[in-house]
Short mmCIF file of C-alpha atoms in Angstrom, two decimals:
data_model
loop_
_atom_site.label_atom_id
_atom_site.label_comp_id
_atom_site.label_asym_id
_atom_site.label_seq_id
_atom_site.Cartn_x
_atom_site.Cartn_y
_atom_site.Cartn_z
CA MET Q 1 -77.16 -102.26 80.17
CA SER Q 2 -74.32 -101.03 82.24
CA ASP Q 3 -72.83 -103.47 85.11
CA GLU Q 4 -74.68 -100.89 88.04
CA ASP Q 5 -78.01 -101.82 86.67
CA MET Q 6 -77.53 -105.21 86.87
CA MET Q 7 -76.14 -104.91 89.98
CA ASP Q 8 -79.40 -102.54 90.93
CA ASP Q 9 -81.44 -105.60 89.57
CA GLU Q 10 -79.94 -108.07 91.57
CA ALA Q 11 -80.10 -105.96 94.77
CA GLY Q 12 -83.93 -105.95 94.19
CA GLY Q 13 -85.46 -104.12 97.55
CA GLY Q 14 -81.58 -103.10 98.80
CA VAL Q 15 -81.57 -100.37 95.81
CA VAL Q 16 -81.42 -96.82 97.20
CA LYS Q 17 -82.44 -93.89 94.62
CA LYS Q 18 -82.89 -90.61 94.53
CA PHE Q 19 -86.24 -89.56 94.51
CA LEU Q 20 -87.56 -85.92 93.91
CA TYR Q 21 -91.18 -84.96 94.00
CA VAL Q 22 -91.79 -81.61 92.05
CA ASN Q 23 -94.71 -79.95 93.10
CA ARG Q 24 -95.65 -76.78 90.82
CA LYS Q 25 -99.66 -76.55 91.44
CA ALA Q 26 -101.60 -74.70 93.97
CA PRO Q 27 -103.90 -76.67 96.45
CA TYR Q 28 -107.73 -77.85 95.96
CA GLY Q 29 -108.44 -75.97 92.60
CA THR Q 30 -107.03 -79.19 91.13
CA ILE Q 31 -106.35 -82.45 93.31
CA TYR Q 32 -102.11 -82.56 92.24
CA ALA Q 33 -100.96 -81.55 95.34
CA LEU Q 34 -103.17 -83.70 97.59
CA GLU Q 35 -102.19 -87.10 95.28
CA SER Q 36 -98.76 -86.43 95.05
CA LEU Q 37 -98.47 -86.12 99.09
CA GLU Q 38 -100.03 -89.55 98.87
CA VAL Q 39 -97.26 -90.76 96.77
CA VAL Q 40 -94.52 -89.34 98.90
CA LEU Q 41 -96.11 -90.69 102.28
CA ILE Q 42 -97.02 -94.32 100.52
CA GLY Q 43 -93.14 -93.77 99.02
CA ALA Q 44 -91.75 -93.18 102.61
CA ALA Q 45 -92.11 -96.92 103.03
CA PHE Q 46 -89.30 -97.58 100.53
CA ASP Q 47 -86.20 -95.64 102.38
CA GLN Q 48 -85.17 -94.23 99.59
CA ASP Q 49 -83.49 -90.97 98.92
CA VAL Q 50 -86.35 -88.65 99.09
CA SER Q 51 -86.65 -84.86 98.34
CA LEU Q 52 -89.77 -82.34 97.74
CA ALA Q 53 -89.55 -79.18 95.48
CA PHE Q 54 -91.88 -76.60 95.94
CA ILE Q 55 -91.84 -74.46 92.52
CA ASP Q 56 -94.02 -71.70 91.06
CA ASP Q 57 -98.08 -71.85 92.83
CA GLY Q 58 -96.61 -75.20 94.32
CA VAL Q 59 -95.33 -72.84 97.26
CA TYR Q 60 -99.09 -72.58 97.92
CA GLN Q 61 -99.57 -75.69 99.30
CA LEU Q 62 -97.22 -74.86 102.26
CA THR Q 63 -98.82 -71.49 103.39
CA LYS Q 64 -100.51 -71.11 106.54
CA GLY Q 65 -103.81 -70.53 107.66
CA GLN Q 66 -105.52 -72.44 105.33
CA GLN Q 67 -109.45 -72.94 106.11
CA THR Q 68 -111.25 -75.35 103.94
CA ASP Q 69 -114.65 -75.77 105.67
CA GLY Q 70 -116.58 -73.16 103.65
CA ILE Q 71 -115.70 -75.72 100.34
CA GLY Q 72 -116.18 -78.69 101.78
CA MET Q 73 -113.19 -79.96 101.14
CA LYS Q 74 -110.44 -81.58 103.94
CA ASN Q 75 -107.23 -79.18 104.53
CA PHE Q 76 -104.49 -81.45 103.92
CA SER Q 77 -101.72 -78.87 104.85
CA PRO Q 78 -101.50 -80.14 107.98
CA THR Q 79 -99.88 -83.50 106.63
CA TYR Q 80 -96.69 -81.58 105.71
CA ARG Q 81 -95.98 -81.00 109.15
CA ALA Q 82 -96.29 -84.81 110.00
CA LEU Q 83 -93.96 -85.59 106.84
CA GLU Q 84 -90.35 -85.55 109.33
CA MET Q 85 -92.20 -88.56 111.28
CA TYR Q 86 -91.82 -90.50 107.82
CA ASP Q 87 -88.24 -89.33 107.58
CA VAL Q 88 -88.87 -87.31 104.75
CA GLU Q 89 -87.43 -84.19 105.80
CA LYS Q 90 -85.86 -82.27 102.36
CA LEU Q 91 -88.43 -80.02 101.49
CA TYR Q 92 -86.78 -77.47 99.39
CA VAL Q 93 -88.79 -74.17 98.20
CA ASP Q 94 -87.58 -72.08 95.50
CA GLN Q 95 -86.74 -68.84 96.08
CA ASP Q 96 -87.82 -66.82 93.33
CA SER Q 97 -91.47 -68.16 93.42
CA LEU Q 98 -91.80 -67.17 97.21
CA THR Q 99 -90.97 -63.34 95.94
CA ALA Q 100 -92.78 -63.51 92.99
CA ARG Q 101 -96.04 -64.10 95.18
CA GLY Q 102 -95.22 -61.72 97.85
CA LEU Q 103 -94.21 -64.41 100.55
CA ASN Q 104 -91.25 -65.81 102.62
CA ALA Q 105 -89.97 -68.75 104.48
CA GLU Q 106 -92.27 -67.56 107.59
CA ASP Q 107 -95.59 -67.57 105.66
CA LEU Q 108 -95.26 -71.51 105.41
CA ILE Q 109 -96.36 -73.87 108.02
CA VAL Q 110 -93.31 -75.96 107.86
CA PRO Q 111 -89.69 -75.52 107.99
CA VAL Q 112 -88.00 -75.69 104.61
CA GLU Q 113 -84.70 -74.59 102.98
CA VAL Q 114 -84.99 -71.98 100.22
CA LEU Q 115 -82.98 -72.72 97.46
CA ASN Q 116 -81.99 -69.96 94.81
CA THR Q 117 -82.25 -70.99 90.95
CA THR Q 118 -78.87 -72.61 90.81
CA GLN Q 119 -79.28 -74.48 93.95
CA MET Q 120 -82.67 -75.74 92.65
CA ALA Q 121 -80.98 -76.53 89.36
CA GLU Q 122 -78.06 -78.97 90.86
CA LEU Q 123 -80.88 -80.70 93.18
CA MET Q 124 -82.95 -81.86 89.82
CA GLU Q 125 -79.53 -82.96 87.88
CA THR Q 126 -78.74 -85.19 90.54
CA GLN Q 127 -81.71 -87.27 90.81
CA ASP Q 128 -82.49 -90.56 89.67
CA VAL Q 129 -86.66 -90.08 89.83
CA VAL Q 130 -88.21 -87.11 89.59
CA PHE Q 131 -91.92 -87.44 90.14
CA SER Q 132 -94.08 -84.72 88.65
CA PHE Q 133 -97.88 -84.31 89.17
CA MET B 1 -77.77 -84.54 82.22
CA LEU B 2 -81.59 -84.43 82.60
CA LEU B 3 -83.85 -84.35 79.58
CA HIS B 4 -86.68 -82.10 80.59
CA THR B 5 -90.28 -82.31 78.89
CA VAL B 6 -92.57 -79.64 78.07
CA ASN B 7 -96.05 -80.01 77.04
CA LYS B 8 -97.73 -76.92 77.51
CA SER B 9 -97.99 -74.23 75.09
CA PRO B 10 -95.96 -71.04 76.75
CA PHE B 11 -98.85 -68.57 75.60
CA GLU B 12 -101.04 -70.68 78.55
CA ARG B 13 -99.01 -71.72 80.82
CA HIS B 14 -95.50 -70.64 82.60
CA SER B 15 -93.99 -74.40 82.47
CA LEU B 16 -91.55 -73.44 79.48
CA GLN B 17 -89.80 -70.32 81.04
CA SER B 18 -89.62 -72.30 84.81
CA CYS B 19 -87.85 -74.95 82.69
CA LEU B 20 -85.64 -73.10 81.19
CA ARG B 21 -84.53 -71.28 84.41
CA PHE B 22 -83.91 -74.43 86.30
CA ALA B 23 -82.36 -76.31 83.04
CA GLN B 24 -78.58 -76.49 83.19
CA ALA B 25 -75.88 -76.18 80.57
CA GLY B 26 -75.72 -79.25 78.46
CA SER B 27 -79.14 -80.65 80.02
CA SER B 28 -82.02 -81.01 76.73
CA ILE B 29 -85.27 -79.86 76.49
CA LEU B 30 -88.16 -81.95 74.32
CA LEU B 31 -91.31 -79.84 73.25
CA LEU B 32 -94.33 -81.56 72.47
CA GLU B 33 -97.78 -81.57 72.29
CA ASP B 34 -98.99 -78.27 72.69
CA GLY B 35 -95.15 -77.39 74.23
CA ILE B 36 -94.25 -77.38 70.24
CA TYR B 37 -95.74 -73.74 70.09
CA ALA B 38 -92.92 -72.48 71.42
CA ALA B 39 -90.65 -73.73 68.68
CA ILE B 40 -92.04 -71.57 65.75
CA GLN B 41 -90.05 -68.44 64.39
CA GLY B 42 -91.25 -65.13 65.06
CA THR B 43 -93.05 -65.88 68.40
CA GLN B 44 -92.71 -63.41 71.51
CA PHE B 45 -90.83 -66.51 72.84
CA GLN B 46 -88.08 -67.15 70.25
CA PRO B 47 -85.43 -65.10 72.30
CA LEU B 48 -85.94 -67.35 75.09
CA LEU B 49 -85.61 -70.16 72.91
CA GLN B 50 -82.35 -68.99 71.08
CA GLU B 51 -80.99 -68.03 74.61
CA ALA B 52 -81.59 -71.84 75.46
CA LEU B 53 -79.89 -73.18 72.45
CA ASN B 54 -76.31 -71.50 73.28
CA ASP B 55 -76.05 -73.79 75.74
CA LYS B 56 -78.60 -76.78 75.73
CA LYS B 57 -80.23 -78.76 73.22
CA VAL B 58 -83.79 -78.29 72.05
CA TYR B 59 -85.95 -81.28 70.26
CA ALA B 60 -89.49 -80.82 69.11
CA LEU B 61 -91.71 -83.38 68.60
CA LEU B 62 -92.46 -83.76 64.80
CA PRO B 63 -95.82 -85.85 64.92
CA ASP B 64 -96.95 -83.01 67.18
CA LEU B 65 -96.06 -80.40 65.24
CA GLN B 66 -97.38 -81.81 61.93
CA ALA B 67 -100.87 -82.23 63.89
CA ARG B 68 -101.07 -79.02 64.15
CA GLY B 69 -100.19 -77.89 60.67
CA LEU B 70 -97.23 -76.69 61.65
CA PRO B 71 -95.01 -76.78 58.93
CA SER B 72 -91.29 -77.99 59.82
CA GLU B 73 -89.69 -75.14 58.01
CA LYS B 74 -91.01 -72.72 60.35
CA ILE B 75 -88.99 -74.19 63.33
CA ILE B 76 -86.78 -71.99 65.05
CA GLU B 77 -82.68 -72.54 63.26
CA GLY B 78 -81.15 -74.99 65.79
CA ILE B 79 -84.20 -76.91 66.85
CA THR B 80 -84.27 -80.56 65.97
CA LEU B 81 -87.45 -82.38 65.06
CA VAL B 82 -87.87 -86.13 66.28
CA ASP B 83 -90.63 -88.69 66.14
CA TYR B 84 -91.69 -91.36 69.34
CA GLY B 85 -88.55 -93.36 68.60
CA ASP B 86 -85.86 -90.55 68.83
CA PHE B 87 -88.03 -89.53 72.10
CA VAL B 88 -87.24 -93.23 73.40
CA ASP B 89 -83.75 -92.40 72.83
CA LEU B 90 -83.80 -89.00 74.19
CA VAL B 91 -84.94 -90.76 77.96
CA ALA B 92 -82.43 -93.57 77.40
CA SER B 93 -79.15 -90.89 76.64
CA HIS B 94 -80.11 -88.78 79.70
CA SER B 95 -79.84 -89.28 83.32
CA ALA B 96 -83.47 -88.61 84.13
CA THR B 97 -86.48 -86.94 83.01
CA GLN B 98 -88.07 -84.46 84.74
CA ALA B 99 -91.79 -83.45 82.79
CA TRP B 100 -92.82 -79.74 83.40
CA LEU B 101 -96.41 -80.61 83.71
CA MET X 1 -83.58 -100.70 79.41
CA LYS X 2 -86.63 -100.69 81.45
CA PHE X 3 -88.70 -98.11 81.16
CA GLY X 4 -91.44 -97.39 83.73
CA ILE X 5 -94.27 -95.04 82.68
CA LEU X 6 -96.41 -92.63 84.35
CA VAL X 7 -100.15 -91.69 83.20
CA ASN X 8 -101.53 -88.77 85.03
CA GLU X 9 -104.65 -87.55 82.64
CA GLY X 10 -107.56 -89.53 81.62
CA PRO X 11 -108.14 -90.34 77.84
CA TYR X 12 -109.32 -88.05 75.54
CA THR X 13 -109.39 -84.66 77.55
CA HIS X 14 -106.01 -84.41 77.59
CA GLN X 15 -102.85 -85.60 75.41
CA ALA X 16 -101.09 -87.37 77.86
CA SER X 17 -102.42 -90.79 77.63
CA ASP X 18 -101.93 -90.56 73.41
CA SER X 19 -98.38 -89.73 74.24
CA ALA X 20 -97.87 -92.13 76.45
CA TYR X 21 -99.10 -94.82 74.16
CA GLN X 22 -97.10 -93.59 71.47
CA PHE X 23 -93.87 -93.55 73.62
CA THR X 24 -94.46 -97.06 74.86
CA LYS X 25 -95.12 -98.31 71.23
CA ALA X 26 -92.23 -96.59 70.08
CA ALA X 27 -89.83 -98.00 73.24
CA LEU X 28 -90.88 -101.76 72.66
CA GLU X 29 -90.25 -101.83 69.15
CA LYS X 30 -86.54 -100.49 69.40
CA GLY X 31 -86.37 -103.59 72.13
CA HIS X 32 -86.58 -102.01 74.94
CA GLU X 33 -88.76 -103.72 78.20
CA ILE X 34 -91.55 -101.77 80.32
CA PHE X 35 -91.55 -102.67 83.54
CA ARG X 36 -94.91 -100.84 84.22
CA VAL X 37 -97.45 -98.43 82.89
CA PHE X 38 -99.12 -96.88 86.27
CA PHE X 39 -102.25 -94.68 86.02
CA TYR X 40 -102.93 -92.21 88.35
CA HIS X 41 -105.09 -89.14 88.82
CA ASP X 42 -107.67 -88.76 86.49
CA GLY X 43 -105.41 -91.25 84.79
CA VAL X 44 -107.08 -94.11 85.90
CA ASN X 45 -110.19 -93.67 83.67
CA ASN X 46 -108.03 -94.99 80.92
CA GLY X 47 -108.81 -98.41 82.08
CA THR X 48 -112.36 -98.70 82.40
CA ARG X 49 -113.87 -100.90 79.68
CA LEU X 50 -117.30 -99.13 79.40
CA SER X 51 -116.28 -96.52 77.42
CA VAL X 52 -117.74 -96.54 73.42
CA PRO X 53 -116.10 -93.85 71.48
CA PRO X 54 -117.23 -93.03 68.25
CA GLN X 55 -116.39 -95.68 65.52
CA ASP X 56 -113.90 -93.37 63.27
CA ASP X 57 -112.28 -92.52 66.67
CA ARG X 58 -109.31 -94.41 68.44
CA HIS X 59 -110.61 -96.52 71.45
CA ILE X 60 -107.55 -95.51 73.71
CA THR X 61 -108.48 -98.51 76.47
CA ASN X 62 -109.03 -101.31 73.82
CA ARG X 63 -105.18 -100.03 72.29
CA TRP X 64 -103.61 -100.34 75.72
CA SER X 65 -105.45 -103.08 76.55
CA ALA X 66 -104.26 -104.77 73.02
CA LEU X 67 -100.37 -103.47 73.65
CA ALA X 68 -100.43 -105.54 76.88
CA LYS X 69 -101.64 -108.88 75.68
CA GLU X 70 -99.15 -108.27 72.75
CA HIS X 71 -96.19 -107.59 75.21
CA GLN X 72 -97.47 -108.67 78.49
CA LEU X 73 -97.55 -105.37 79.44
CA ASP X 74 -98.15 -104.67 83.28
CA LEU X 75 -100.86 -102.18 83.35
CA VAL X 76 -101.65 -101.17 86.72
CA VAL X 77 -104.19 -98.40 88.33
CA CYS X 78 -103.67 -96.95 91.42
CA VAL X 79 -106.30 -98.15 94.08
CA ALA X 80 -106.71 -95.50 96.01
CA ALA X 81 -107.70 -92.93 92.69
CA ALA X 82 -109.49 -95.52 91.36
CA GLN X 83 -111.93 -95.73 94.54
CA ARG X 84 -112.39 -91.90 94.22
CA ARG X 85 -112.99 -92.05 90.62
CA GLY X 86 -115.28 -95.02 90.60
CA LEU X 87 -113.05 -97.74 88.59
CA LEU X 88 -113.42 -100.78 90.40
CA ASP X 89 -112.73 -104.47 89.79
CA ALA X 90 -114.45 -107.18 90.71
CA ASN X 91 -112.82 -107.41 94.55
CA GLU X 92 -112.76 -104.31 94.92
CA ALA X 93 -116.22 -103.78 94.03
CA LYS X 94 -117.38 -106.90 96.05
CA ARG X 95 -115.01 -105.21 99.22
CA ASN X 96 -116.95 -101.86 98.86
CA GLY X 97 -120.74 -103.20 98.28
CA LYS X 98 -121.27 -102.09 94.64
CA ASP X 99 -123.40 -104.09 92.05
CA ALA X 100 -121.16 -103.92 89.32
CA ASP X 101 -117.01 -103.63 88.11
CA ASN X 102 -115.74 -101.87 84.90
CA ILE X 103 -112.12 -102.45 84.67
CA ALA X 104 -110.50 -103.52 81.10
CA ASP X 105 -108.95 -106.64 80.13
CA GLY X 106 -105.25 -106.26 80.84
CA PHE X 107 -105.53 -103.65 83.65
CA ARG X 108 -105.22 -104.24 87.16
CA ILE X 109 -105.71 -102.56 90.46
CA SER X 110 -102.58 -102.06 93.06
CA GLY X 111 -101.68 -99.85 95.51
CA LEU X 112 -99.08 -96.48 94.81
CA GLY X 113 -96.29 -98.91 96.34
CA GLN X 114 -96.16 -100.03 92.74
CA LEU X 115 -95.38 -96.68 91.04
CA ILE X 116 -92.33 -96.20 93.87
CA GLU X 117 -91.28 -99.61 92.85
CA ALA X 118 -91.39 -98.91 88.98
CA GLY X 119 -89.23 -95.74 89.81
CA ILE X 120 -86.86 -98.03 91.52
CA GLN X 121 -86.61 -101.10 89.52
CA ALA X 122 -87.06 -98.98 85.95
CA ASP X 123 -83.75 -97.61 84.73
CA ARG X 124 -85.95 -94.34 83.50
CA LEU X 125 -89.39 -93.16 84.99
CA VAL X 126 -91.12 -91.30 82.50
CA VAL X 127 -94.19 -88.96 83.27
CA PHE X 128 -97.17 -88.42 81.21
CA GLY X 129 -99.85 -85.64 82.15
CA ASP X 130 -101.63 -82.47 82.00
#
């Protein structure tokens, strides 16, 4: 174990790590998007350096106009707009995933930063913990 | 550098393609569970794997290969076969692990 | 090195729990420490003591319980995910007015903060899912 690791152990709650939540699944068809968001909300209390990445069908989590009454499920898309209040402000969306789906940033319910493949890859490489659900 | 894990067949999901799009030169990719089907010679994904091997390490989990009746001589040249102990070493020797579920 | 393990899928349907178990066992054999195994999504179903697989199949829950006993592993089931799916310990059953609990030996129910803590405290976090 390195000295840095030892210091992390001693620091305990004072450690700040880079956490990336990778969202690659569409909402409602499976529960992953909703339960991922639940981790983000709880995790916000831990004062870590949090980023959210939306790639592949994960971009569908952020689309405007979701109406879930007909399927009897809760529309959780407004929660993405509330993330700012939890100091979760780094939302990154993959440009190619948007383009492949005929979407652009204006179709999304929350302001995001759109990244190209190289930028997203560099973001991933800097992370300490990568959560995929 | 990151260790990327892919556990889905490329014929069923897009995980491998997405992983390879974002995996940086010098990073590693471990194929496990149904992900190992991408490691076999002669599939439509062989060129994609061979391109990845130019600047990345690719590993496949041998117990998953054996379970599925795939002989190790059918693996694309350059892919390294590993066991669970090696998987542990790979996680330890990379900065973080990203699972492409 | 200290590892955190996240299991996102239940037993049998997906290989995720099997892979996580084999990885955890291999890490322990190499002398590493497992800070925590956290069960989320359908992964909470790994913690039921009511499963009765056929004799010639592996018993995924008992296998986790045995490994936990041997190595003092911290097996944590997410409370929110568990309540959705009907996995309760005695406290949760009482609190929610249910007439039974079903958590297996060696597992405990706790909050999602335990997953974040594992991310912070462990040197590496490995995710097993679908």
